[in-house]
Each structure stands twice: as structure tokens, then as C-alpha cells.
CSV table of C-alpha atoms in Angstrom, one decimal:
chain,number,residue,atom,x,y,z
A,6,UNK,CA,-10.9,-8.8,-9.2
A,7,UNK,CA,-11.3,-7.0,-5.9
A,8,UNK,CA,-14.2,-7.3,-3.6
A,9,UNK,CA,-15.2,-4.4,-1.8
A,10,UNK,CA,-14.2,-5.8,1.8
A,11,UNK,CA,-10.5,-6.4,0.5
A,12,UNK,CA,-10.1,-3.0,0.8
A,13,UNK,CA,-7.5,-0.5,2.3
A,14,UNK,CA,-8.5,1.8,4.8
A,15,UNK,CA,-6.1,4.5,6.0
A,16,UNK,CA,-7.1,8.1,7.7
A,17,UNK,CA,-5.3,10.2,6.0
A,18,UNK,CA,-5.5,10.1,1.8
A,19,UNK,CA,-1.7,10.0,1.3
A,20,UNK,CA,-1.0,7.4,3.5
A,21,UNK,CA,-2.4,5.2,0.5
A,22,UNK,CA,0.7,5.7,-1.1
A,23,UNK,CA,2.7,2.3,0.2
A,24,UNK,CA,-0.5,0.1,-0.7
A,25,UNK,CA,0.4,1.2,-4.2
A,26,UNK,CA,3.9,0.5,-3.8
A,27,UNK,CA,3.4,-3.1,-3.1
A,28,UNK,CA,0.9,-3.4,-5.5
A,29,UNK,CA,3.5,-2.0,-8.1
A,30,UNK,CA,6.1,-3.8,-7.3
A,31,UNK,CA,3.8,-7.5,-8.1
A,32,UNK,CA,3.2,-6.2,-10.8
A,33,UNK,CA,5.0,-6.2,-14.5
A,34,UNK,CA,3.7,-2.3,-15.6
A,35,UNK,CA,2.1,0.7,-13.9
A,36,UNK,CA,-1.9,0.8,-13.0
A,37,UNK,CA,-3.8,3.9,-13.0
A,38,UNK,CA,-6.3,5.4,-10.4
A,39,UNK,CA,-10.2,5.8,-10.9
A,40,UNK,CA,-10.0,8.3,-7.5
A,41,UNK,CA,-13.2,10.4,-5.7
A,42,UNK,CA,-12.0,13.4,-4.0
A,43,UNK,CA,-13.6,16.4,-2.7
A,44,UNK,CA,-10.4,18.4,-3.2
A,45,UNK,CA,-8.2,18.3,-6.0
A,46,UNK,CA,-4.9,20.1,-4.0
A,47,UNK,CA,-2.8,17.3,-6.3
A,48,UNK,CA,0.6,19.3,-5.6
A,49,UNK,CA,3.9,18.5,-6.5
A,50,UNK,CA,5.4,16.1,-4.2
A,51,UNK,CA,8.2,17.9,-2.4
A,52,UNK,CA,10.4,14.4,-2.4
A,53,UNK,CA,12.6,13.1,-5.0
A,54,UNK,CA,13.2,9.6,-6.4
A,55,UNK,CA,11.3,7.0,-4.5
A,56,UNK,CA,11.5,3.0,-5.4
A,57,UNK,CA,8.8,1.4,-5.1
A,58,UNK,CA,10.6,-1.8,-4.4
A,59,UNK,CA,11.6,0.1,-1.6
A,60,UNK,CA,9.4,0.0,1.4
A,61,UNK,CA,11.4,2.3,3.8
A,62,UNK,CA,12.0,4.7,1.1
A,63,UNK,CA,8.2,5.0,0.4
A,64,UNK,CA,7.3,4.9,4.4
A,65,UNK,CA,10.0,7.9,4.3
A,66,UNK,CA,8.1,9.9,1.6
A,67,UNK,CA,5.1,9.5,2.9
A,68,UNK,CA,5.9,11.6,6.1
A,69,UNK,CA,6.8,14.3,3.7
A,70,UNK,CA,3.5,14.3,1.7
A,71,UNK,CA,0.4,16.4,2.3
A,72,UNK,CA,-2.9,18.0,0.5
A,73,UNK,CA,-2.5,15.2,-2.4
A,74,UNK,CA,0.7,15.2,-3.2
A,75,UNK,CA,0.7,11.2,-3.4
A,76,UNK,CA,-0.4,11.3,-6.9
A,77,UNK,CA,2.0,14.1,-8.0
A,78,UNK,CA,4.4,11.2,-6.4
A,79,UNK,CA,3.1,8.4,-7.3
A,80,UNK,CA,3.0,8.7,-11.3
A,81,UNK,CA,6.2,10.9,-11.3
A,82,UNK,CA,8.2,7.3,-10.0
A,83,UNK,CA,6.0,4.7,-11.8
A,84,UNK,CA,3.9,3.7,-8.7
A,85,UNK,CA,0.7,4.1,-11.4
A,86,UNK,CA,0.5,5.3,-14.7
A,87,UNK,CA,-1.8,7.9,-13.8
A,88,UNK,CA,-5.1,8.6,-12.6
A,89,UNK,CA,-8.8,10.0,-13.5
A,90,UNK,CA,-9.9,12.3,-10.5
A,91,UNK,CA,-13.7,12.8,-10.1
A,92,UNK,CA,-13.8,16.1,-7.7
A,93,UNK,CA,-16.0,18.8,-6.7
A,94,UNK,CA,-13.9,21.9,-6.9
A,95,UNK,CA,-10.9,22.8,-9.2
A,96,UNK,CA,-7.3,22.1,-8.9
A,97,UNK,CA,-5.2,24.9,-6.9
A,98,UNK,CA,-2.6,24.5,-9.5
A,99,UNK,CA,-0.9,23.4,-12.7
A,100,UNK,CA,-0.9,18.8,-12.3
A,101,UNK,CA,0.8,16.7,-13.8
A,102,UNK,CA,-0.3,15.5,-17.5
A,103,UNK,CA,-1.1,12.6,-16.5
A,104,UNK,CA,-3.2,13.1,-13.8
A,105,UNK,CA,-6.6,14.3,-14.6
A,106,UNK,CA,-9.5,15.8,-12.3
A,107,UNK,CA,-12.6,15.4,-13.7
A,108,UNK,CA,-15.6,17.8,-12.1
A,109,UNK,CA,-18.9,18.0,-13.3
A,110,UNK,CA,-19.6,21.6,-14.3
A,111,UNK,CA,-23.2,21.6,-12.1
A,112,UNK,CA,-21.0,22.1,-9.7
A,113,UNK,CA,-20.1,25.7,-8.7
A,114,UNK,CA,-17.6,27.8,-6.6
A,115,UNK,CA,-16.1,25.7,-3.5
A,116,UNK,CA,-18.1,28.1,-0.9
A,117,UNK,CA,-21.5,28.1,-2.5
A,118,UNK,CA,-21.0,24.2,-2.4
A,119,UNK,CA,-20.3,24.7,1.4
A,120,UNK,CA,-23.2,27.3,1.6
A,121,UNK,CA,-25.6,24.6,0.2
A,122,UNK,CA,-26.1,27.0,-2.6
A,123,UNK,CA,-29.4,26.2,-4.9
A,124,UNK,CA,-29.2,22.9,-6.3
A,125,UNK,CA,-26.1,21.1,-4.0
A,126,UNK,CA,-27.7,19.3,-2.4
A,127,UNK,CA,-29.7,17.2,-4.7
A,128,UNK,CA,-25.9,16.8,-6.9
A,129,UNK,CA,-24.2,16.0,-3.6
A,130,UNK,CA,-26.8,13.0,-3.2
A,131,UNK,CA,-26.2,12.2,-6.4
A,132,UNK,CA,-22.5,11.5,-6.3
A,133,UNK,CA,-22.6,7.2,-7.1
A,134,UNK,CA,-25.8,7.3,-9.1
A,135,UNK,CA,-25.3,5.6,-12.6
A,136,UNK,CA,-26.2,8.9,-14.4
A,137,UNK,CA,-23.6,11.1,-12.1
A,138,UNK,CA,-21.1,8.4,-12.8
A,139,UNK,CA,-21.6,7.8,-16.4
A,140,UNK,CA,-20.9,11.5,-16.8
A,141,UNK,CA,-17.8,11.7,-15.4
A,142,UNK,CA,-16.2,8.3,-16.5
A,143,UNK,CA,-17.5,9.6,-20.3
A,144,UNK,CA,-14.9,12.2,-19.5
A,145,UNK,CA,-12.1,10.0,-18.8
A,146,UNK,CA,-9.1,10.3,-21.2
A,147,UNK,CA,-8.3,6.2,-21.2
A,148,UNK,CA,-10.4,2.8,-21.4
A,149,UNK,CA,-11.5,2.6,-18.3
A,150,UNK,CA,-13.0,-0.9,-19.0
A,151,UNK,CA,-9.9,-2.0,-20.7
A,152,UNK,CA,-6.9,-1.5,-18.6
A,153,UNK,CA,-6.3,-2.5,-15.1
A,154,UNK,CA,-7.0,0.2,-12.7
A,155,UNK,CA,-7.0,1.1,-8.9
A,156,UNK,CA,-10.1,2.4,-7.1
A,157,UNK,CA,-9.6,5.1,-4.5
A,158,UNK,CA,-12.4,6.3,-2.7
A,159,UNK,CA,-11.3,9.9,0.1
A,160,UNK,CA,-14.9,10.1,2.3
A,161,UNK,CA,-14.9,13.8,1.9
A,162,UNK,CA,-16.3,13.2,-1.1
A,163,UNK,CA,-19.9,12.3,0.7
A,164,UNK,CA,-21.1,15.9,1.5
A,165,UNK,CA,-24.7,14.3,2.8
A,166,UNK,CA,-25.4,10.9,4.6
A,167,UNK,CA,-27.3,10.1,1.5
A,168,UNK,CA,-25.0,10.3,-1.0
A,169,UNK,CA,-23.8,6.7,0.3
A,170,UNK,CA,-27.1,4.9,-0.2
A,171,UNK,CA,-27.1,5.7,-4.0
A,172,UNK,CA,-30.6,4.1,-5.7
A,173,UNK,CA,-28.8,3.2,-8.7
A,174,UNK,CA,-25.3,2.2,-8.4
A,175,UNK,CA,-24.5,-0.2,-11.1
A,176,UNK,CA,-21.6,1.8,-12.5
A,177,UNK,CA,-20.1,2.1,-8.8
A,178,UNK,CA,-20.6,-1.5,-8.4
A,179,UNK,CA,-18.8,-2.6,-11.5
A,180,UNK,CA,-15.7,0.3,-10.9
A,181,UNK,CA,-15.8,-2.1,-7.8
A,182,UNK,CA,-16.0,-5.4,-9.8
A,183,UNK,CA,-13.0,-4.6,-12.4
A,184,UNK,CA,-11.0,-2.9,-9.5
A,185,UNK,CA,-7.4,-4.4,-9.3
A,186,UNK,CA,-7.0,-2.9,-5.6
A,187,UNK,CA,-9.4,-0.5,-3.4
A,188,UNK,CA,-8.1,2.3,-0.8
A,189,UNK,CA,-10.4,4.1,1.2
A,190,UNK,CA,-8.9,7.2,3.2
A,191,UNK,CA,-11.5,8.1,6.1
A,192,UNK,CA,-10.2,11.8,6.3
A,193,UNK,CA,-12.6,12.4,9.4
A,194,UNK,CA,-11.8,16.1,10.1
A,195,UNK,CA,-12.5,16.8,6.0
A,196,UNK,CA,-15.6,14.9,6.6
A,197,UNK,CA,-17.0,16.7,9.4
A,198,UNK,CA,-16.1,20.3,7.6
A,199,UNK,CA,-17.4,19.8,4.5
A,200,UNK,CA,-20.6,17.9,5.1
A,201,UNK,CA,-23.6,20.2,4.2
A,202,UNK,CA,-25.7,22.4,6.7
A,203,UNK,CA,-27.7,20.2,8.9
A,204,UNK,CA,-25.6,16.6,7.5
A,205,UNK,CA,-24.4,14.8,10.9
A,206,UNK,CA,-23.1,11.9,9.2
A,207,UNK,CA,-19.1,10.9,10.2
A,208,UNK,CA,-16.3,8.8,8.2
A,209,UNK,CA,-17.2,5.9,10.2
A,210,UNK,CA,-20.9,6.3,9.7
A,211,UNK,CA,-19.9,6.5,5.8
A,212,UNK,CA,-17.1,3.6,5.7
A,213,UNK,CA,-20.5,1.2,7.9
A,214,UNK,CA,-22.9,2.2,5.3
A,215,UNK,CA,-21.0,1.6,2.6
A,216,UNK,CA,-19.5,-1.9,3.4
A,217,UNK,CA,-23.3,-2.5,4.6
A,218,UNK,CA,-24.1,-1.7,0.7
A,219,UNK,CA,-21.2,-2.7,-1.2
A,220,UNK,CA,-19.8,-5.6,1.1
């Protein structure tokens, strides 16, 4: 089982793509991803074939890869077997089947989240509670508790500084607990853009309170 602190931390969220790889390649079958995202881009990866027994190959795609496209990747050559995707706003296209975003439908339109529109604010705070969670794992279309799984966390995903100091956060706790691997991507600049009116909080900020928390 992983421990929170055994985590990967990269900046940018495709750049988790080679931790999978190794992982994979220890490993007899595919894992899937339990991942938090603010965005759901999830495009097709614009790179053929990649092994991933093959570390330069995979360095090599990932230069290639943008807006998500390390899922489309990764389950297209075997890396995972797919992946449960708890976002805030819609996909901008057509995924793969086995990749599924999961988004609570409190939320609404992408720039009345930005706007802080009616109600936002107190979901956005909510985003690691056990009743959030439970929701959107209810929603996911395998065993979550039965089959070995990666957790990927982007930090876009905390629109408010209080989102990461969740009351209740058994569920997060034990996605942590039955975890085969964790990435974090610190995506600072997605951070900074998407955090609510008045929310000063940064990645770094995010990534200390949460190791503070879930250490």
C-alpha cells in the first residue's frame, strides 16, 4: 500500500506519464487511475506506439503531450487499464471508452465556476469531504475497492484554500490507503487561474497543507 509521502510530484500533469511506465512495467497486468482534475481536455495523444519497457521512448512521448493527453496515451499502450476522472467541467471532446470523467452535476458552466456563481464556493470546499467523494466514486464504472489502482491528484482541482483541509476525509484517506502508487502534478499557473475571487492560496501552499494533513 502507498503512504501519502511516497508520492510523485511533477509540475506539469503529463509529466506523470513515465512514473506509470515503471510502475507497469513491475507489474504482471495494467492498473487504472482514480484521478482529480479541474479539466477534463483528455485528447488523443498525438504519438504512436510507446513501450512501456521503454524509458526513452516514453521520455520521448512525453515531450509531445499536452492538455491531458497522458491518459488518451497511457491506456491506448497498456500503461493502465483505464481510469475514473473526478472533474469540474466537461470533456472538450469524444475519450476514450475507457477513460471516464465523472463530474458532479451541482456543478455548472466552466465560467460561472470561475465567476464564483451562487453556490461554488461552498461545492469547491467540499471537494475531499466523504459525502462529495462518496458521490462521485458511486459513479465509478469498476470496483474501486477490488482492483488495484493508481491515485492522481492535479492541484487545480483545489479552487479555495479550504478545500484541502476537508472535515471529513475518510474516503480520501482510504483512496490513499489502497493506492498502489500516488502522482501529484503541482500545475501552478492552473492553480493561480482558477482559484476563486479573493482565494490566494498557491500549489506549494496546497502540496504543504496536504502532506501536513495526509502525511
Amino acid at each position: 500500500m502507498a503512504r501519502w509521502c511516497e508520492r510523485v510530484v511533477v509540475r506539469n500533469h503529463h509529466e506523470v506519464l513515465p512514473c506509470w511506465a515503471a510502475a507497469r512495467s513491475r507489474r504482471a497486468h495494467p492498473f487504472r487511475v482514480i484521478s482529480f482534475d479541474h479539466h477534463t481536455d483528455v485528447l488523443p495523444a498525438p504519438v504512436g506506439p510507446v513501450a512501456f519497457t521503454d524509458p526513452a521512448a516514453v521520455v520521448r512521448a512525453v515531450r509531445q503531450l499536452r492538455h491531458d493527453q497522458h491518459f488518451d496515451c497511457a491506456v491506448r499502450n497498456d500503461f493502465i487499464g483505464g481510469a475514473a476522472i473526478l472533474a469540474q467541467v466537461e470533456p472538450l471532446s469524444s475519450i476514450h471508452p475507457r477513460l471516464t470523467v465523472i463530474r458532479d452535476p451541482a456543478w455548472p458552466e466552466e465560467q460561472a465556476i470561475l465567476n464564483a456563481a451562487p453556490g461554488v464556493r461552498e461545492l469547491a470546499d467540499r471537494v475531499l469531504e466523504d459525502d462529495f467523494l462518496d458521490r462521485q466514486l458511486a459513479r465509478a464504472t469498476w470496483a474501486w475497492r477490488e482492483e488495484p489502482f493508481w491515485l492522481d491528484l492535479d492541484l487545480d482541482w483545489f479552487l479555495t484554500a479550504r478545500a484541502a483541509r476537508p472535515e471529513r476525509a475518510g474516503r480520501f484517506r482510504e483512496l490513499i490507503a489502497r493506492a498502489v502508487g500516488i502522482t501529484v502534478a503541482l500545475e501552478p499557473e492552473w492553480v493561480r487561474l482558477l482559484a476563486l475571487p479573493g482565494e490566494t492560496h498557491t500549489a506549494a501552499a496546497l502540496l504543504t497543507e496536504l502532506d501536513r494533513r495526509f502525511g
